[in-house]
Each structure stands twice: as C-alpha cells, then as structure tokens.
Amino acid sequence: MNGLQILGTGRALPAHRVTNDDLAQRVDTNHEWIVARTGIHERRFAQGETLTQLTVQAARQALERAGLTVADIGLCITATVTPDYLTPSQACLIHQELGLPEDCPAFDLSAGCTGFLYAMETAAAMLPRMSRPYALLVGGELLSRIVDMDDRSTCILFGDGAGAAVVKTDPEAPWFCHLGTRGRQEVLWALGPGNHPAYLHMDGQEVFQFALETVPALARQLLDKAGLDKDQVDWYVPHQANHRIVASVAKRLKVPLEKFYENIASYGNTSAGTIPIALDEMVEQGLLKDGQWVMCLGFGAGLTWGGALFRWKSMEER
Ligand code: COA
C-alpha cells in the first residue's frame, strides 16, 4: 500500500487558559495532586470559539506550510467526537469555510482519542483512488462541551484544541500502521443527544491499564513490521492522556523518556487533537529532521488503539 508523507502541519488552541488552581475553586482537588497523577498544569477551554474556527485555522496553517492551496486537496477527513453539528459533518463545515473542490470528499471519523491515526490510515488507503494526491486531515475537539465540570476525576484531564496535517500519497514512502478495536462501551463513554447531559464518563484505572497493555505491544508490532529496533526510532509521539502512562510505556519499551514528545502540561488531553498538535509543535521547534523515523501511538474510547511508523521528509527534500 502507498505510504503517506506529511507536507505541512497546523494547530489552533482556544485563548482561554484554565489552570489547576482554577479547577480547584470548583471541585475538591489541588494543583499538586493533578500534576503528580497526570502531569497536567493547565488546559484551554473555548470561550466562544467554535470547533469550526479552530479546525479551519489549523487547516489553513497546514496548507500554507505545505505550500498548497485548497484546489490541490482531493480528500478531507476530520477526526472528532465533539463536532459543531450532528450533521453536516465537521469535515463538511471545513469544506465550506475553506472552499474545497466539489470532487474532494469530506467526512468525519469517530475513533475517540485514536481518531487521527484512523484518519491517517484511511487517507493512506483512499488517496491513491482520489482525483488529487493530497489530503487534509484534521483532529480536534471541544471536550469542554461534554466534560462534567463537577466530576473531579474527568474535568481535570481534558482540554480543547485542534491540529491538522496536509499529507501526500507516495508509493515510495515507508508506512507501517496498525489499528485495533475492542468494543467496550462501558469504559469510556458519552451519551448522544437526549434528555441526559452528554457528559463523558470514564473508568480511569481501566483506561490506564488498557493503555499499558496495548500501547507497548502496538509499538513492538510496528517495529516488527518495519524490521526496526526500538532505538532506531528517533521520535515517539504518544497520545497525550497522562504523563504517567507515557512514562510507563517508555519504561516498558526500555526507550529513554526524552524520545517521547510531551506537551500534556500545557493542554491536557485534547483527544483526536493531541497527535497533530504535537507534530505541529515539533515542526515549529525544528525537532523533526529529514530521514528520522517517527512513531505515533494512540489509544482511547471504543476501546480503540492505533499507531503509525513513518520516515520524516523535510520540506527541502520534497
Ligand atoms: N483530585 C484529587 N483527588 C482525586 C481527583 C482529583 N482530581 N480525582 C480522583 N481523586 C481521588 C479519588 O477519589 C480517590 O480517592 P479515594 O482513594 O479516597 O477513593 C483517589 O484520588 C485515587 O483515585 P484513583 O482513581 O485511584 O487515581 P488514579 O491514580 O487512577 O488517577 C486518573 C486517576 C483519572 C488521573 C487516572 O486513572 C488516569 O489518568 N487514567 C487514564 C484516563 C485517561 O487517560 N483517559 C482518557 C483516555 S484517551
């Protein structure tokens, strides 16, 4: 199967910062507990911004960095569980705002926090059949919409934000991907529209154990597929759910924690947004260099998990 090359990335975060002390004014918690148990210092909550505004901002930046225009895009996928409308999809709202071409299919994909990995693999499979070789992939959430601000076990974890990537299908690009699902509604869920608030419910400890069971095995699976040793991977880009999960995964894989990119302290868990936001920050900081191996690892509601191992190509080499 053709691989994907990431040509450009973008991100957008709401302006409003919510610190742990802010949350401690509402629920029985404190900064020290949250930092020690999760690594989170603050998160962003939208105050008036819509998901459309954030995702379009991230998408525009990704297009600009890729040096492409909307006319080049042949596929648009958005990973989210908190779209602005039930219908049309978030991807259609982005399509409308950006003025994407009519022969560019646009749709949403719901795979919880693994959504961006599912979007990448879907694009890898679909792009060779599209009329143009470029896709716009967006992952973003306004989780503040579905977080119960009186539940201290969830309200401290989540935040709002969006990331985007413009990718190109490439038969030469090394691309190793694995996606998994274990249907388990009762571990992490939110009801759809109805008489009950659509709050997010979670068995935190079970999610924690699930992540430690699946993510190291997923990383090993990808290394096996690629015939690489763990030390040959230059960057691990994990879903940002909890610093303790990332540290435990690194320990189990016997990989130095410094090789795992982390920004959870600033944004909390933005679900489908964490991986594209992280990639965009890494680009901006000059961390991703030509020829480096990058492994993205995600897990979340479903339960779902997914990983992608690919080689970074710098703009100059394209
Ligand atoms: N502040 C202070 N105390 C809190 C608290 C908070 N925000 N939230 C829970 N507690 C309390 C609990 O009530 C419990 O008290 P008790 O012992 O008196 O019953 C105690 O802290 C320990 O709770 P526990 O659930 O065992 O804590 P934990 O170490 O498992 O941490 C999570 C809780 C939610 C941080 C952790 O389980 C987690 O991050 N899980 C993964 C969640 C996740 O990543 N979800 C998204 C996946 S995509």
Short mmCIF file of C-alpha atoms and ligand atoms in Angstrom, two decimals:
data_model
loop_
_atom_site.label_atom_id
_atom_site.label_comp_id
_atom_site.label_asym_id
_atom_site.label_seq_id
_atom_site.Cartn_x
_atom_site.Cartn_y
_atom_site.Cartn_z
CA MET A 1 0.00 0.00 0.00
CA ASN A 2 1.13 3.56 -0.66
CA GLY A 3 2.51 5.43 2.30
CA LEU A 4 1.87 8.99 3.42
CA GLN A 5 4.22 11.91 3.55
CA ILE A 6 3.33 14.79 5.85
CA LEU A 7 3.82 18.01 3.88
CA GLY A 8 2.53 20.59 6.34
CA THR A 9 1.06 20.82 9.84
CA GLY A 10 -1.01 23.33 11.78
CA ARG A 11 -2.68 23.81 15.15
CA ALA A 12 -5.13 26.10 16.91
CA LEU A 13 -5.86 26.37 20.62
CA PRO A 14 -8.50 28.50 22.30
CA ALA A 15 -7.07 31.56 24.03
CA HIS A 16 -8.59 30.87 27.47
CA ARG A 17 -6.21 29.06 29.85
CA VAL A 18 -7.68 27.11 32.76
CA THR A 19 -5.17 26.33 35.50
CA ASN A 20 -5.38 23.57 38.08
CA ASP A 21 -6.00 26.27 40.69
CA ASP A 22 -8.97 27.49 38.63
CA LEU A 23 -10.46 23.96 38.74
CA ALA A 24 -9.73 23.66 42.46
CA GLN A 25 -12.14 26.54 43.01
CA ARG A 26 -14.97 24.38 41.64
CA VAL A 27 -14.13 20.78 42.66
CA ASP A 28 -12.25 19.21 45.56
CA THR A 29 -8.79 18.93 44.02
CA ASN A 30 -5.45 20.72 44.02
CA HIS A 31 -2.54 21.56 41.71
CA GLU A 32 -0.12 19.12 43.36
CA TRP A 33 -2.49 16.13 43.02
CA ILE A 34 -3.22 16.87 39.36
CA VAL A 35 0.44 17.35 38.44
CA ALA A 36 1.56 14.25 40.33
CA ARG A 37 -1.19 11.98 38.93
CA THR A 38 -1.39 13.35 35.36
CA GLY A 39 1.41 15.82 34.53
CA ILE A 40 -1.18 18.45 33.56
CA HIS A 41 -0.61 22.07 34.63
CA GLU A 42 -3.26 23.80 32.54
CA ARG A 43 -5.62 23.27 29.61
CA ARG A 44 -7.52 25.50 27.20
CA PHE A 45 -11.30 25.81 27.20
CA ALA A 46 -13.10 27.52 24.34
CA GLN A 47 -14.91 30.68 25.30
CA GLY A 48 -16.93 31.49 22.23
CA GLU A 49 -14.63 29.78 19.72
CA THR A 50 -16.33 27.05 17.69
CA LEU A 51 -14.66 23.84 16.58
CA THR A 52 -15.05 25.09 13.01
CA GLN A 53 -12.98 28.18 13.80
CA LEU A 54 -10.20 26.14 15.42
CA THR A 55 -10.09 23.38 12.81
CA VAL A 56 -10.17 25.85 9.90
CA GLN A 57 -7.34 27.87 11.47
CA ALA A 58 -5.24 24.70 11.90
CA ALA A 59 -6.09 23.56 8.35
CA ARG A 60 -5.13 26.91 6.79
CA GLN A 61 -1.76 26.80 8.54
CA ALA A 62 -1.14 23.22 7.38
CA LEU A 63 -1.98 24.17 3.77
CA GLU A 64 0.32 27.18 3.93
CA ARG A 65 3.19 25.16 5.37
CA ALA A 66 2.66 22.50 2.67
CA GLY A 67 2.83 25.21 0.00
CA LEU A 68 -0.50 24.05 -1.41
CA THR A 69 -3.90 25.62 -2.00
CA VAL A 70 -7.39 24.29 -1.41
CA ALA A 71 -7.60 23.44 -5.13
CA ASP A 72 -4.90 20.76 -4.58
CA ILE A 73 -6.83 18.81 -1.94
CA GLY A 74 -8.51 15.56 -3.02
CA LEU A 75 -9.77 14.28 0.36
CA CYS A 76 -10.74 15.83 3.70
CA ILE A 77 -11.17 13.79 6.88
CA THR A 78 -11.85 15.14 10.36
CA ALA A 79 -11.44 13.02 13.48
CA THR A 80 -13.64 14.30 16.29
CA VAL A 81 -16.28 13.30 18.82
CA THR A 82 -17.38 16.88 19.52
CA PRO A 83 -18.38 18.35 16.12
CA ASP A 84 -20.25 21.66 15.91
CA TYR A 85 -23.22 19.94 14.23
CA LEU A 86 -24.55 16.39 14.33
CA THR A 87 -24.99 16.86 10.61
CA PRO A 88 -23.43 18.03 8.36
CA SER A 89 -20.11 16.64 9.47
CA GLN A 90 -17.30 18.80 10.84
CA ALA A 91 -15.34 17.98 7.66
CA CYS A 92 -18.18 19.44 5.56
CA LEU A 93 -18.09 22.64 7.64
CA ILE A 94 -14.34 22.88 6.97
CA HIS A 95 -15.01 22.12 3.29
CA GLN A 96 -17.47 25.03 3.18
CA GLU A 97 -15.26 27.50 5.06
CA LEU A 98 -12.15 26.73 3.02
CA GLY A 99 -13.96 26.35 -0.31
CA LEU A 100 -12.54 22.89 -1.04
CA PRO A 101 -13.26 21.44 -4.51
CA GLU A 102 -16.52 19.51 -5.08
CA ASP A 103 -14.66 16.35 -6.08
CA CYS A 104 -12.93 16.36 -2.68
CA PRO A 105 -14.97 14.02 -0.44
CA ALA A 106 -15.24 15.23 3.16
CA PHE A 107 -16.36 13.19 6.15
CA ASP A 108 -15.86 12.73 9.90
CA LEU A 109 -14.46 9.74 11.61
CA SER A 110 -15.15 8.81 15.24
CA ALA A 111 -12.48 6.73 16.94
CA GLY A 112 -12.08 8.65 20.21
CA CYS A 113 -8.55 9.72 21.01
CA THR A 114 -7.21 7.34 18.31
CA GLY A 115 -9.12 9.30 15.66
CA PHE A 116 -6.14 10.95 13.98
CA LEU A 117 -4.38 7.60 13.49
CA TYR A 118 -7.55 6.17 11.95
CA ALA A 119 -7.74 9.24 9.68
CA MET A 120 -4.13 8.80 8.53
CA GLU A 121 -4.60 5.14 7.66
CA THR A 122 -7.94 5.85 5.93
CA ALA A 123 -6.21 8.53 3.84
CA ALA A 124 -3.34 6.15 3.03
CA ALA A 125 -5.89 3.65 1.69
CA MET A 126 -8.16 6.14 -0.14
CA LEU A 127 -5.78 8.71 -1.59
CA PRO A 128 -4.44 6.56 -4.46
CA ARG A 129 -8.05 6.41 -5.76
CA MET A 130 -8.79 10.13 -5.44
CA SER A 131 -8.53 12.71 -8.20
CA ARG A 132 -5.65 14.53 -6.47
CA PRO A 133 -2.84 13.07 -4.34
CA TYR A 134 -3.21 15.39 -1.32
CA ALA A 135 -5.45 15.04 1.74
CA LEU A 136 -6.32 17.46 4.52
CA LEU A 137 -6.51 15.58 7.83
CA VAL A 138 -7.84 17.33 10.92
CA GLY A 139 -8.14 16.16 14.53
CA GLY A 140 -9.83 18.39 17.03
CA GLU A 141 -12.21 18.62 19.93
CA LEU A 142 -14.08 20.97 22.19
CA LEU A 143 -14.14 18.45 25.03
CA SER A 144 -15.27 21.19 27.41
CA ARG A 145 -18.66 20.64 25.73
CA ILE A 146 -19.01 17.16 27.21
CA VAL A 147 -16.96 17.32 30.40
CA ASP A 148 -18.90 17.37 33.67
CA MET A 149 -17.26 20.29 35.47
CA ASP A 150 -18.41 18.85 38.81
CA ASP A 151 -16.67 15.49 38.27
CA ARG A 152 -13.11 15.89 39.57
CA SER A 153 -11.96 12.58 38.07
CA THR A 154 -12.58 13.78 34.49
CA CYS A 155 -12.74 17.59 34.42
CA ILE A 156 -9.03 17.88 35.24
CA LEU A 157 -7.93 15.72 32.31
CA PHE A 158 -9.42 17.17 29.16
CA GLY A 159 -8.99 20.30 27.06
CA ASP A 160 -9.94 21.88 23.74
CA GLY A 161 -7.79 22.22 20.64
CA ALA A 162 -7.24 21.18 17.04
CA GLY A 163 -4.40 20.08 14.81
CA ALA A 164 -4.14 19.42 11.10
CA ALA A 165 -1.83 17.88 8.53
CA VAL A 166 -1.69 18.01 4.76
CA VAL A 167 -0.45 14.66 3.50
CA LYS A 168 0.50 13.21 0.13
CA THR A 169 0.17 9.63 -1.05
CA ASP A 170 3.57 8.24 -2.02
CA PRO A 171 4.36 4.71 -3.23
CA GLU A 172 7.98 5.17 -2.08
CA ALA A 173 7.21 6.38 1.46
CA PRO A 174 7.74 3.76 4.17
CA TRP A 175 4.46 3.48 6.05
CA PHE A 176 3.67 0.96 8.78
CA CYS A 177 0.35 1.21 10.52
CA HIS A 178 -1.72 -0.89 12.87
CA LEU A 179 -5.25 -0.16 14.13
CA GLY A 180 -7.16 -2.08 16.78
CA THR A 181 -10.60 -2.08 18.38
CA ARG A 182 -12.04 -3.85 21.40
CA GLY A 183 -15.71 -2.92 21.68
CA ARG A 184 -16.08 -1.78 25.31
CA GLN A 185 -18.68 0.98 25.68
CA GLU A 186 -18.69 0.93 29.48
CA VAL A 187 -15.06 2.02 29.99
CA LEU A 188 -15.17 5.47 28.38
CA TRP A 189 -18.41 6.90 27.01
CA ALA A 190 -20.69 9.87 26.48
CA LEU A 191 -24.37 9.71 25.55
CA GLY A 192 -25.67 11.24 22.36
CA PRO A 193 -28.42 13.89 22.30
CA GLY A 194 -31.43 13.24 24.54
CA ASN A 195 -32.75 14.09 27.95
CA HIS A 196 -29.48 13.40 29.74
CA PRO A 197 -26.40 15.63 29.63
CA ALA A 198 -23.91 14.20 27.12
CA TYR A 199 -21.23 14.00 29.81
CA LEU A 200 -18.10 11.96 29.43
CA HIS A 201 -17.89 9.00 31.83
CA MET A 202 -14.75 7.04 32.43
CA ASP A 203 -13.25 4.21 34.44
CA GLY A 204 -9.87 5.91 34.79
CA GLN A 205 -8.00 2.94 36.18
CA GLU A 206 -9.29 0.60 33.50
CA VAL A 207 -8.28 3.07 30.76
CA PHE A 208 -4.86 3.32 32.38
CA GLN A 209 -4.42 -0.47 32.41
CA PHE A 210 -5.76 -0.78 28.86
CA ALA A 211 -3.18 1.76 27.64
CA LEU A 212 -0.31 -0.06 29.31
CA GLU A 213 -1.49 -3.37 27.92
CA THR A 214 -1.95 -2.22 24.31
CA VAL A 215 0.48 0.63 23.57
CA PRO A 216 3.84 -1.11 24.22
CA ALA A 217 2.57 -4.16 22.27
CA LEU A 218 1.46 -1.85 19.46
CA ALA A 219 4.91 -0.22 19.31
CA ARG A 220 6.58 -3.66 19.14
CA GLN A 221 4.17 -4.71 16.38
CA LEU A 222 5.10 -1.66 14.30
CA LEU A 223 8.83 -2.23 14.87
CA ASP A 224 8.43 -5.87 13.76
CA LYS A 225 6.54 -4.83 10.63
CA ALA A 226 9.25 -2.32 9.73
CA GLY A 227 12.16 -4.56 10.77
CA LEU A 228 13.48 -1.80 13.02
CA ASP A 229 14.91 -1.80 16.51
CA LYS A 230 13.25 0.47 19.10
CA ASP A 231 16.44 2.55 19.25
CA GLN A 232 16.24 3.34 15.52
CA VAL A 233 13.07 5.33 16.08
CA ASP A 234 14.04 8.96 16.57
CA TRP A 235 10.74 10.24 17.97
CA TYR A 236 7.81 8.61 19.68
CA VAL A 237 4.72 10.83 19.53
CA PRO A 238 2.23 9.38 22.01
CA HIS A 239 -1.37 10.39 22.61
CA GLN A 240 -1.24 12.90 25.48
CA ALA A 241 -3.60 11.40 28.06
CA ASN A 242 -1.45 11.16 31.18
CA HIS A 243 2.29 11.68 31.73
CA ARG A 244 2.37 8.57 33.91
CA ILE A 245 1.07 6.47 31.00
CA VAL A 246 3.77 7.87 28.70
CA ALA A 247 6.48 7.26 31.31
CA SER A 248 5.28 3.68 31.89
CA VAL A 249 5.16 2.95 28.14
CA ALA A 250 8.71 4.31 27.74
CA LYS A 251 9.89 2.18 30.67
CA ARG A 252 8.23 -0.98 29.31
CA LEU A 253 9.78 -0.40 25.89
CA LYS A 254 13.14 0.46 27.50
CA VAL A 255 13.27 3.67 25.48
CA PRO A 256 14.53 6.91 27.11
CA LEU A 257 11.63 9.18 28.04
CA GLU A 258 13.39 12.04 26.19
CA LYS A 259 12.47 10.35 22.91
CA PHE A 260 8.75 10.76 23.74
CA TYR A 261 7.36 14.17 22.81
CA GLU A 262 5.11 15.54 25.54
CA ASN A 263 3.02 18.70 25.82
CA ILE A 264 0.31 17.46 28.19
CA ALA A 265 1.39 20.00 30.82
CA SER A 266 0.04 22.84 28.64
CA TYR A 267 -3.07 21.39 27.00
CA GLY A 268 -4.27 18.29 28.86
CA ASN A 269 -5.91 15.62 26.71
CA THR A 270 -7.42 17.11 23.54
CA SER A 271 -8.39 13.62 22.28
CA ALA A 272 -8.12 13.45 18.46
CA GLY A 273 -6.19 16.74 18.60
CA THR A 274 -3.17 15.59 20.60
CA ILE A 275 -1.10 13.96 17.85
CA PRO A 276 -1.45 16.60 15.10
CA ILE A 277 -0.92 19.37 17.69
CA ALA A 278 2.24 17.60 18.90
CA LEU A 279 3.55 17.10 15.34
CA ASP A 280 2.99 20.77 14.57
CA GLU A 281 4.86 21.88 17.70
CA MET A 282 7.72 19.53 16.84
CA VAL A 283 7.95 21.01 13.33
CA GLU A 284 7.97 24.52 14.77
CA GLN A 285 10.70 23.61 17.25
CA GLY A 286 12.83 22.06 14.48
CA LEU A 287 12.78 18.65 16.20
CA LEU A 288 11.80 16.64 13.12
CA LYS A 289 14.71 16.20 10.72
CA ASP A 290 14.94 14.66 7.30
CA GLY A 291 15.14 10.85 7.36
CA GLN A 292 14.14 10.46 11.01
CA TRP A 293 11.82 7.62 11.98
CA VAL A 294 8.68 8.80 13.78
CA MET A 295 6.19 6.57 15.60
CA CYS A 296 2.77 7.98 16.55
CA LEU A 297 0.85 5.97 19.16
CA GLY A 298 -2.78 6.46 20.14
CA PHE A 299 -5.47 4.86 22.30
CA GLY A 300 -8.90 5.86 23.50
CA ALA A 301 -12.64 5.36 23.65
CA GLY A 302 -14.04 2.37 21.81
CA LEU A 303 -11.82 0.98 23.02
CA THR A 304 -9.54 1.78 20.11
CA TRP A 305 -5.81 1.98 19.54
CA GLY A 306 -3.57 2.71 16.61
CA GLY A 307 -0.04 3.51 15.58
CA ALA A 308 1.85 4.70 12.53
CA LEU A 309 5.59 4.42 11.88
CA PHE A 310 6.97 6.52 9.05
CA ARG A 311 10.01 8.42 7.89
CA TRP A 312 10.04 12.20 8.16
CA LYS A 313 10.86 14.09 4.98
CA SER A 314 11.87 17.72 5.40
CA MET A 315 10.34 20.38 3.14
CA GLU A 316 13.69 20.98 1.40
CA GLU A 317 13.92 17.31 0.33
CA ARG A 318 10.43 17.16 -1.19
N1 COA B 1 -8.18 15.49 42.84
C1 COA B 1 -7.97 14.90 43.99
N2 COA B 1 -8.31 13.61 44.24
C2 COA B 1 -8.87 12.93 43.22
C3 COA B 1 -9.12 13.51 41.97
C4 COA B 1 -8.76 14.84 41.80
N3 COA B 1 -8.95 15.50 40.65
N4 COA B 1 -9.69 12.59 41.17
C5 COA B 1 -9.78 11.45 41.89
N5 COA B 1 -9.30 11.67 43.14
C6 COA B 1 -9.23 10.73 44.24
C7 COA B 1 -10.18 9.57 44.11
O1 COA B 1 -11.46 9.93 44.55
C8 COA B 1 -9.52 8.55 45.00
O2 COA B 1 -9.84 8.82 46.32
P1 COA B 1 -10.12 7.64 47.37
O3 COA B 1 -8.84 6.87 47.40
O4 COA B 1 -10.44 8.37 48.60
O5 COA B 1 -11.25 6.87 46.77
C9 COA B 1 -8.02 8.82 44.81
O6 COA B 1 -7.93 10.14 44.27
C10 COA B 1 -7.33 7.87 43.88
O7 COA B 1 -8.16 7.71 42.74
P2 COA B 1 -7.72 6.84 41.54
O8 COA B 1 -8.82 6.80 40.54
O9 COA B 1 -7.15 5.54 42.03
O10 COA B 1 -6.50 7.72 40.97
P3 COA B 1 -5.55 7.38 39.80
O11 COA B 1 -4.16 7.40 40.24
O12 COA B 1 -6.03 6.20 39.00
O13 COA B 1 -5.73 8.68 38.89
C11 COA B 1 -6.76 9.27 36.82
C12 COA B 1 -6.97 8.95 38.28
C13 COA B 1 -8.10 9.57 36.19
C14 COA B 1 -5.86 10.50 36.74
C15 COA B 1 -6.06 8.08 36.12
O14 COA B 1 -6.76 6.89 36.41
C16 COA B 1 -5.96 8.23 34.64
O15 COA B 1 -5.37 9.17 34.14
N6 COA B 1 -6.49 7.25 33.90
C17 COA B 1 -6.47 7.30 32.45
C18 COA B 1 -7.55 8.22 31.98
C19 COA B 1 -7.39 8.60 30.55
O16 COA B 1 -6.29 8.70 30.06
N7 COA B 1 -8.49 8.83 29.86
C20 COA B 1 -8.51 9.23 28.50
C21 COA B 1 -8.07 8.13 27.64
S1 COA B 1 -7.97 8.57 25.99
#
